[in-house]
PDB file of C-alpha atoms and ligand atoms in Angstrom:
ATOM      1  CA  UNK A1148       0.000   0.000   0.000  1.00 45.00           C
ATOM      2  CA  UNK A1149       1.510   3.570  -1.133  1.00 57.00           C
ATOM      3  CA  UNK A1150       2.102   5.328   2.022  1.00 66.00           C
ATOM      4  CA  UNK A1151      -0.133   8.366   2.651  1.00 81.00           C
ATOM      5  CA  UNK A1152       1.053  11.649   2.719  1.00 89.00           C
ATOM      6  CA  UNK A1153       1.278  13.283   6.397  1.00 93.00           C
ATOM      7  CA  UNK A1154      -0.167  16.719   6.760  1.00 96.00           C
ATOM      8  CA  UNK A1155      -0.027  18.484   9.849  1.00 97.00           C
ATOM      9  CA  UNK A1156      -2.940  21.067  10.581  1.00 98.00           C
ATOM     10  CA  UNK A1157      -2.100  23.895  13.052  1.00 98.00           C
ATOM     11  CA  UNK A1158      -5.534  25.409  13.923  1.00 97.00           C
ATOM     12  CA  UNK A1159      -6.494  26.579  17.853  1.00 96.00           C
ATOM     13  CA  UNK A1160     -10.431  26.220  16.642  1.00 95.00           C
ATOM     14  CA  UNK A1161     -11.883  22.742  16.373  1.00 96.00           C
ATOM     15  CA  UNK A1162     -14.802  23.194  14.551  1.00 96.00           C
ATOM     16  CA  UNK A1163     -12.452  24.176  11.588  1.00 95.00           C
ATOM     17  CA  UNK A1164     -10.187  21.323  12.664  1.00 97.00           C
ATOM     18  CA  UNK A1165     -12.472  18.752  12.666  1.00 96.00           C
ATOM     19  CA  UNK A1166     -13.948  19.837   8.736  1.00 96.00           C
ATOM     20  CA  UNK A1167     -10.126  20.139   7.459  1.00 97.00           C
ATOM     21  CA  UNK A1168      -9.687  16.888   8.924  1.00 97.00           C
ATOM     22  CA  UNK A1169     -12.472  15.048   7.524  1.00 97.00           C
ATOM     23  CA  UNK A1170     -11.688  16.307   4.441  1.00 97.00           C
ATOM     24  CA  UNK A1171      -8.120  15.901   4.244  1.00 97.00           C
ATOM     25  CA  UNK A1172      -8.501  12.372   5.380  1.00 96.00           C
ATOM     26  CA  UNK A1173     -11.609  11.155   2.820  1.00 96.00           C
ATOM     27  CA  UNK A1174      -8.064  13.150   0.474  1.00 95.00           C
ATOM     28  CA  UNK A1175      -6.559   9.820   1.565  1.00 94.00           C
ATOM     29  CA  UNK A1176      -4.014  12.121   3.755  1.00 95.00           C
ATOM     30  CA  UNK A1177      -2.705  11.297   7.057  1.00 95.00           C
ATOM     31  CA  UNK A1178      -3.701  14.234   9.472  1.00 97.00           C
ATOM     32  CA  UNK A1179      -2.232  15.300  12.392  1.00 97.00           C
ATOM     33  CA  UNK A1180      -3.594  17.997  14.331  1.00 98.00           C
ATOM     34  CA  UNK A1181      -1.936  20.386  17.076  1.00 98.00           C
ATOM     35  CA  UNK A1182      -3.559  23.701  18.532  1.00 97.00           C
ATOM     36  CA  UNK A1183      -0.947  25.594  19.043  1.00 97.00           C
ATOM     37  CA  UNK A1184       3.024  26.445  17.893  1.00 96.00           C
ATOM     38  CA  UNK A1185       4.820  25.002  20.542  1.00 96.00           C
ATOM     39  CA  UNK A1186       2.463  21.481  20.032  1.00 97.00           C
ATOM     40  CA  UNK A1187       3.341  21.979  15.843  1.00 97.00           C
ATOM     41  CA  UNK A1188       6.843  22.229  16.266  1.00 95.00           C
ATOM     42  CA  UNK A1189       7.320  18.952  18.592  1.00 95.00           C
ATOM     43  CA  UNK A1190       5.040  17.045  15.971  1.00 95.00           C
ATOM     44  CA  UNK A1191       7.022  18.441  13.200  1.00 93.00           C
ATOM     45  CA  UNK A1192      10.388  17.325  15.342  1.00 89.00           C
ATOM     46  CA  UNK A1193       8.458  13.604  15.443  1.00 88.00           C
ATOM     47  CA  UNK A1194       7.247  13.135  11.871  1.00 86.00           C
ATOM     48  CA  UNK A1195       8.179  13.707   8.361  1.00 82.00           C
ATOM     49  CA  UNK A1196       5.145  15.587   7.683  1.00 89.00           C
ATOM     50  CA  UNK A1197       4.864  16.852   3.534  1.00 89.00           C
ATOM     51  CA  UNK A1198       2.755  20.102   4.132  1.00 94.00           C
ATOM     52  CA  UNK A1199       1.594  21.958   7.299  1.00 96.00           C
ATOM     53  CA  UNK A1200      -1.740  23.757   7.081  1.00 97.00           C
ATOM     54  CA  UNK A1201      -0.923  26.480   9.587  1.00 96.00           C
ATOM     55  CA  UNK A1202      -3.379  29.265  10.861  1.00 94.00           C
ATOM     56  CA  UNK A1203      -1.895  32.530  11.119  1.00 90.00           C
ATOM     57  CA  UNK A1204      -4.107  33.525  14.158  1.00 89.00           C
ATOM     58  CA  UNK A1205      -2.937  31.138  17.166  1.00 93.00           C
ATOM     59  CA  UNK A1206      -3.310  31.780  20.925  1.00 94.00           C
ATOM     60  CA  UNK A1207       0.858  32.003  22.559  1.00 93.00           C
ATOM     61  CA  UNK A1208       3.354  31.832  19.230  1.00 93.00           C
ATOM     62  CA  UNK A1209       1.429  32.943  16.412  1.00 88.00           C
ATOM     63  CA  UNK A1210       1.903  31.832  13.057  1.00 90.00           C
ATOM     64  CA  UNK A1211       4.411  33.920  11.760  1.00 89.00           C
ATOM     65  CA  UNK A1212       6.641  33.059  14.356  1.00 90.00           C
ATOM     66  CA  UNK A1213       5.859  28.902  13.588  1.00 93.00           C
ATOM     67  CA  UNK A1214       6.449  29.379  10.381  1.00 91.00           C
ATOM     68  CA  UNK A1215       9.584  30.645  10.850  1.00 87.00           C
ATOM     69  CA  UNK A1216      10.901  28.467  13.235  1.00 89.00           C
ATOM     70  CA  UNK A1217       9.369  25.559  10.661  1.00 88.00           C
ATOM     71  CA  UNK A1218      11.122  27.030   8.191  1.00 81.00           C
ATOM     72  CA  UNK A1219      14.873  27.159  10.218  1.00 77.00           C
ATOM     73  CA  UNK A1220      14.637  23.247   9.829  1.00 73.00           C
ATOM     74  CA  UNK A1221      12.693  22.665   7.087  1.00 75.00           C
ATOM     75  CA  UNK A1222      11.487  22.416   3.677  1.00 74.00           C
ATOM     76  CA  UNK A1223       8.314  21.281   4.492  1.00 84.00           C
ATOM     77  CA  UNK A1224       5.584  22.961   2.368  1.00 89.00           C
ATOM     78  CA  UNK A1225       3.675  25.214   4.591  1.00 92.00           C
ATOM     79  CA  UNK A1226       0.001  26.766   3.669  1.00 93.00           C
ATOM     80  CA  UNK A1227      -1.106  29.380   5.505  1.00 91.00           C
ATOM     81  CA  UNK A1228      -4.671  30.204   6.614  1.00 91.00           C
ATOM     82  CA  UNK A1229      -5.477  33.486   7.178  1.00 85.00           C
ATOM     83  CA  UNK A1230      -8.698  35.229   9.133  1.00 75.00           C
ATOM     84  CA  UNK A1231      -7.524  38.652   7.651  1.00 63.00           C
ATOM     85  CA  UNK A1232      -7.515  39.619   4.385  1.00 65.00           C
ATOM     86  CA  UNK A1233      -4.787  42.283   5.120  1.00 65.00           C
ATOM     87  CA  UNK A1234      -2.369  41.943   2.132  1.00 67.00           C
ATOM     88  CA  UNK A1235       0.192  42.704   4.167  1.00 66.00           C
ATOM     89  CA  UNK A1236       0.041  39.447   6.197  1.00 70.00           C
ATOM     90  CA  UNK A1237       0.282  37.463   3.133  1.00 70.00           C
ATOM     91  CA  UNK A1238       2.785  39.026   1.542  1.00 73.00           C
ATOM     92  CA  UNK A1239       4.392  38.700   4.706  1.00 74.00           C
ATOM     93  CA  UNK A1240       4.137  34.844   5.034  1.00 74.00           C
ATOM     94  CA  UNK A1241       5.219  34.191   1.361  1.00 74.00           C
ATOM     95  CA  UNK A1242       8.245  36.408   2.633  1.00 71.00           C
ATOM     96  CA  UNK A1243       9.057  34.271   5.902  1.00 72.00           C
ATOM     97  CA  UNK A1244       8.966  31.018   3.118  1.00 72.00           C
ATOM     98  CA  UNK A1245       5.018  29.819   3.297  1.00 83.00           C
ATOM     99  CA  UNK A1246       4.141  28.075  -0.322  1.00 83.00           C
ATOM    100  CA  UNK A1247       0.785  29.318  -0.661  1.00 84.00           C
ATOM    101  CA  UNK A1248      -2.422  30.807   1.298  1.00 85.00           C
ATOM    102  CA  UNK A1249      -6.056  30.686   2.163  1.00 88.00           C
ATOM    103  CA  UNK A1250      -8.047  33.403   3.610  1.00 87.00           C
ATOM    104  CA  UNK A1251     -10.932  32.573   5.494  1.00 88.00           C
ATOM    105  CA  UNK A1252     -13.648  31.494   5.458  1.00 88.00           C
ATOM    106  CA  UNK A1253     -12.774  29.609   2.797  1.00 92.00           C
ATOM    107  CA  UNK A1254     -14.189  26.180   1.281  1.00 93.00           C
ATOM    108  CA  UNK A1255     -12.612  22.999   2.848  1.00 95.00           C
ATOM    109  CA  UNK A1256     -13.117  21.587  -1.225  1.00 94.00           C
ATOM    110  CA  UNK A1257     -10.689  24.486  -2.343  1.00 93.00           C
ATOM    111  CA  UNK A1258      -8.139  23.219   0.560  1.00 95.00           C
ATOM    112  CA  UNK A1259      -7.866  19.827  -0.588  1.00 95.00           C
ATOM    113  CA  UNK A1260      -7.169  21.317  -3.883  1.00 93.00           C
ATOM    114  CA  UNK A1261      -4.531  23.243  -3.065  1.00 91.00           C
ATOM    115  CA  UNK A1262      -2.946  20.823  -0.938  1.00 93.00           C
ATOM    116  CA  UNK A1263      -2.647  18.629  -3.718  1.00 90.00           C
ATOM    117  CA  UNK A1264      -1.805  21.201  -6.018  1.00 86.00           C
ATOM    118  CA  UNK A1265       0.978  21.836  -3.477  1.00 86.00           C
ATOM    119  CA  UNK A1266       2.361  18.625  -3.371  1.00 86.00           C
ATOM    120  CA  UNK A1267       2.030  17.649  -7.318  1.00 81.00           C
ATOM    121  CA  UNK A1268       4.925  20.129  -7.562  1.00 75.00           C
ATOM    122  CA  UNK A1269       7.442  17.324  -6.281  1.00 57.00           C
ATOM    123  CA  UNK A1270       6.530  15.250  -9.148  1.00 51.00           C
ATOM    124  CA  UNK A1271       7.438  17.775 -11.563  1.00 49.00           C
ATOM    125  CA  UNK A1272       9.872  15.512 -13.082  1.00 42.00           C
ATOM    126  CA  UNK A1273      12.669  18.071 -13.489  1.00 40.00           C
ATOM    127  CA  UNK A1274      15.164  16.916 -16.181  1.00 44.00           C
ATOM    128  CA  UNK A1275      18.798  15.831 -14.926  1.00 47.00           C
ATOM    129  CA  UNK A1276      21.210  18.526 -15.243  1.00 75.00           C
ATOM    130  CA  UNK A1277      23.095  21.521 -13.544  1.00 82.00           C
ATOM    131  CA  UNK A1278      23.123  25.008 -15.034  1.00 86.00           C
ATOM    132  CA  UNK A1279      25.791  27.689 -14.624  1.00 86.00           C
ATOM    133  CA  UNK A1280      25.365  31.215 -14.903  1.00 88.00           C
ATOM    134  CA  UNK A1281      28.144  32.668 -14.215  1.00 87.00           C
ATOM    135  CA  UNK A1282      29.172  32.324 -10.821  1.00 89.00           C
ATOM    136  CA  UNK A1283      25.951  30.732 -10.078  1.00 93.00           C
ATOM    137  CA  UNK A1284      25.056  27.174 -10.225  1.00 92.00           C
ATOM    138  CA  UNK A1285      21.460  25.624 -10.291  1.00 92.00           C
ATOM    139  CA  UNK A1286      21.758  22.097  -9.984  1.00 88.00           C
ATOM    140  CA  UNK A1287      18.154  20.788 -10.764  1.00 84.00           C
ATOM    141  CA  UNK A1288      19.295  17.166  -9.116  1.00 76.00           C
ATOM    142  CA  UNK A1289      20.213  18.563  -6.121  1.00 80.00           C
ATOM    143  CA  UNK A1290      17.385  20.520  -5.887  1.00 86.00           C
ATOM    144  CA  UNK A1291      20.629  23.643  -4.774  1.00 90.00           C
ATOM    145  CA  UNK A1292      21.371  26.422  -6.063  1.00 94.00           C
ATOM    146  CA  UNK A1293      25.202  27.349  -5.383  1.00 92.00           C
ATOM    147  CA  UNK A1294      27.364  30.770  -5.196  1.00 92.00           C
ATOM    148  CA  UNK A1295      31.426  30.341  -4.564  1.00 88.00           C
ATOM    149  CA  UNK A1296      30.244  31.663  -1.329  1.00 87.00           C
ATOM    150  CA  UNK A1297      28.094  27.733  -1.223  1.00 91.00           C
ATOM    151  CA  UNK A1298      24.687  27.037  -1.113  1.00 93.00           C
ATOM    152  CA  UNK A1299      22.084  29.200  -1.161  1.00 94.00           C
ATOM    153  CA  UNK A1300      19.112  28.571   1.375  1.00 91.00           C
ATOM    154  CA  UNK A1301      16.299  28.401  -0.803  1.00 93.00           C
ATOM    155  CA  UNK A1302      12.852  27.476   0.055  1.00 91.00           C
ATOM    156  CA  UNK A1303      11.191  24.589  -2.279  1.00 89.00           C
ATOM    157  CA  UNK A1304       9.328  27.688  -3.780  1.00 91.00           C
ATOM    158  CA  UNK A1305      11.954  29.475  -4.165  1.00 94.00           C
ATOM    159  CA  UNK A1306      14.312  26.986  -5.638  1.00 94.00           C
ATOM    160  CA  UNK A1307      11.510  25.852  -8.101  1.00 94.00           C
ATOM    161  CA  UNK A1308      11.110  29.480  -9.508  1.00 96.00           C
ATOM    162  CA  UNK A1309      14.675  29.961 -10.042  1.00 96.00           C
ATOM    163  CA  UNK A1310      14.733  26.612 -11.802  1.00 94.00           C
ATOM    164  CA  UNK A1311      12.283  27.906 -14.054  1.00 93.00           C
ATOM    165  CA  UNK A1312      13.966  30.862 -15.193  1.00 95.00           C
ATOM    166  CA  UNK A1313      17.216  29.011 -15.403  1.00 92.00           C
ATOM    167  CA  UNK A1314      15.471  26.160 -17.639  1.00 87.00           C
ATOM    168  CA  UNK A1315      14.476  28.757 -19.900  1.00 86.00           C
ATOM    169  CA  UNK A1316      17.009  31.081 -19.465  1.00 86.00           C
ATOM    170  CA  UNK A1317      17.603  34.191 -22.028  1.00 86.00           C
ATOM    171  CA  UNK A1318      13.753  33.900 -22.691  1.00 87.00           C
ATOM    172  CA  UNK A1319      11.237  36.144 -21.021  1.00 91.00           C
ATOM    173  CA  UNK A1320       8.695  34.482 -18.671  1.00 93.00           C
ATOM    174  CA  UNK A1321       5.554  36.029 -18.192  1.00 93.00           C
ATOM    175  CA  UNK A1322       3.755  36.425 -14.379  1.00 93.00           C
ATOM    176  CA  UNK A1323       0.855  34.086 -15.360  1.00 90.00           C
ATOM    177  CA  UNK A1324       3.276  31.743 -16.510  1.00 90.00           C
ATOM    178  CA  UNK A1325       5.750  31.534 -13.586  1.00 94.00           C
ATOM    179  CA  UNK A1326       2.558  31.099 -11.374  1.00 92.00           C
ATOM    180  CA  UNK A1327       1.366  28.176 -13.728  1.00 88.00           C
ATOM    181  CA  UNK A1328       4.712  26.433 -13.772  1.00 88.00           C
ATOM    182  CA  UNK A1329       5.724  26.602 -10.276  1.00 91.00           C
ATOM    183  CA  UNK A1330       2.671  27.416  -8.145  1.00 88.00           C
ATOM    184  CA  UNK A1331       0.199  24.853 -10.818  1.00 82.00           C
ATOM    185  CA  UNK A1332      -2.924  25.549 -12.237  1.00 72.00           C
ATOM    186  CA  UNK A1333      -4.842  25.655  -8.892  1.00 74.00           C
ATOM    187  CA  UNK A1334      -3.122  28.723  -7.860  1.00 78.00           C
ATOM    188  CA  UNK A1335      -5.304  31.262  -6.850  1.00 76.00           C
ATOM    189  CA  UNK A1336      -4.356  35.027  -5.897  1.00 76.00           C
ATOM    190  CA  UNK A1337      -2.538  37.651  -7.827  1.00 82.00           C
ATOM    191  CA  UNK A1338       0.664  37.583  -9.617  1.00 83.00           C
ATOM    192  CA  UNK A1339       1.962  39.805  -6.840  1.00 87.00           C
ATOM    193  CA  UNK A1340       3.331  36.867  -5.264  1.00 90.00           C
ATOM    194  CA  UNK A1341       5.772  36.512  -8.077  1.00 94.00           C
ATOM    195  CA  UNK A1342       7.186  39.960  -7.549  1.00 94.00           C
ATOM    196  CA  UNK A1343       7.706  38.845  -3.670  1.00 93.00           C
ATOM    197  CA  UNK A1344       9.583  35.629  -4.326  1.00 95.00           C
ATOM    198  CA  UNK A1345      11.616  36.991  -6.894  1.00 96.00           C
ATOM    199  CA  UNK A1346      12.436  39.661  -4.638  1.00 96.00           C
ATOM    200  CA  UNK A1347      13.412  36.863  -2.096  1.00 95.00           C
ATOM    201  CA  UNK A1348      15.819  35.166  -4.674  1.00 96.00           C
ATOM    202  CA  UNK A1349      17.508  37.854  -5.965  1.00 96.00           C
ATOM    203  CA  UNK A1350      18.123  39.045  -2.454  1.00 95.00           C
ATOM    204  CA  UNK A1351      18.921  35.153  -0.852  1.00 95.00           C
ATOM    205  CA  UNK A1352      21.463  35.074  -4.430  1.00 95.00           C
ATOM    206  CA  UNK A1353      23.188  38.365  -3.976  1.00 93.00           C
ATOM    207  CA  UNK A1354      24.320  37.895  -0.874  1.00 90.00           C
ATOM    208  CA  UNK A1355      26.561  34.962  -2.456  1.00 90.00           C
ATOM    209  CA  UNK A1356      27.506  36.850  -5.397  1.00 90.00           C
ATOM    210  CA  UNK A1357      30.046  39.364  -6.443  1.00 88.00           C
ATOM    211  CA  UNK A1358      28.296  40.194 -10.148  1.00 88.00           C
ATOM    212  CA  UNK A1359      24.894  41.091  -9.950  1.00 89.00           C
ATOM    213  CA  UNK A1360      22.014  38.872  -9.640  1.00 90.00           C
ATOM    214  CA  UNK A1361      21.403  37.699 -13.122  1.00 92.00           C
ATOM    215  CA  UNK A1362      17.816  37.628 -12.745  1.00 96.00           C
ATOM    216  CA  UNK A1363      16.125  40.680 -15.294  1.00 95.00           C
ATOM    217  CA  UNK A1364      12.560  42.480 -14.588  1.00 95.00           C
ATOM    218  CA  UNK A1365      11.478  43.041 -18.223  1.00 92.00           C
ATOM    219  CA  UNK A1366       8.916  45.689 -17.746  1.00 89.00           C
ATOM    220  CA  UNK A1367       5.455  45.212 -18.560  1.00 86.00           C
ATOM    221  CA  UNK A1368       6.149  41.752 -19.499  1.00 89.00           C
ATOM    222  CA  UNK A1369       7.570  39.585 -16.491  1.00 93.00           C
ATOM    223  CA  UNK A1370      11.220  37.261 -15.664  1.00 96.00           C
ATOM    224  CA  UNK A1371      14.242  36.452 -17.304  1.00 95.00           C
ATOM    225  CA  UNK A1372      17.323  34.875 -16.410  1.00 94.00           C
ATOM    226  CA  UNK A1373      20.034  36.436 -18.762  1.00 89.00           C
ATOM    227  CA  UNK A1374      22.933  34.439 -20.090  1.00 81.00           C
TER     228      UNK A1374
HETATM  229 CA1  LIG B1499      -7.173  30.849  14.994  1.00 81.53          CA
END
């Protein structure tokens, strides 16, 4: 039997628990739930969970702070939930490394959706090779991207999107098409987001690199990696 994917749901309210777990599970996921930070981050210390569902709004740590801390140790995909629809949180949680976000209320149909959306991005077969730019090296294997300074901490979502530009490097991506490649068709939100994470890996890169980050803002039109 495949093993099922673990998900761990951070949520202090159980009425939402109990719907996000009763659809997650009829998913065929594995659910976990804890209702608070300190609880997530001793489950996440115990199990090799693929995606946290973690509410922004918690009683003691909140969310930001989780996520953070999640994200010191981890890769794991994280999806925030959000009672606010303050852009400004958002924008902030992409920034501390979350993959993707729901504001609520929002449909526990639409969750399941972007969960798996989430996770389908590890199958992306990515095709065996390392790219150099430079001084910068994206090795798709390795899932790293490396400066003579070393590797570059990258979120999953971060590493993806550089991959991306660097598979089609010299060539201008659009927004809509970033979003489609990396984030998947189920992404929903604005193309904001891709401003924000390339602002992340330009920033994450530089900081490795003597030349400047060879990542290009084509106005009006979107990405490219130049060569
Ligand atoms: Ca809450």
């Amino acid at each position: 039997m495949p093993v099922k994917a673990q998900i761990l749901v951070v949520e202090d309210e159980p009425s939402i628990q109990t719907v996000v777990r009763t659809y997650l599970e009829s998913a065929g996921f594995d659910v976990r739930l804890a209702d608070n930070g300190a609880e997530a981050l001793a489950l996440a210390e115990q199990h090799p969970f693929a995606l946290v569902i973690l509410d922004l709004n918690l009683p003691g740590m909140d969310g930001m702070e989780v996520a953070a801390r999640l994200r010191a140790d981890s890769s794991v995909y994280i999806l925030m939930l959000t009672a606010r629809s303050d852009e400004l949180d958002r924008v902030a949680g992409l920034r501390i490394g979350a993959d993707d976000y729901l504001t609520k209320p929002f449909s526990p149909r639409e969750l399941v959706a972007r969960v798996e959306a989430i996770l389908r991005r590890n199958r992306s077969a990515l095709p065996s090779h390392v790219l150099t730019f430079g001084d910068l090296t994206i090795d798709l294997d390795a899932h790293e991207a490396r400066t003579p300074q070393g590797r570059i901490d990258l979120t999953v979502t971060e590493f993806q999107l550089l991959a991306e530009l660097g598979k089609h490097a010299g060539r201008v991506l659009t927004r809509e098409q970033l979003i489609e490649r990396v984030w998947g068709h189920d992404f929903y939100g604005t193309d904001r987001v891709v401003d924000v994470f390339v602002g992340q890996v330009r920033r994450k890169l530089q900081s490795g690199l003597a030349t400047p980050v060879p990542i290009e803002t084509v106005r009006g039109v979107g990405y490219k990696l130049s060569v």
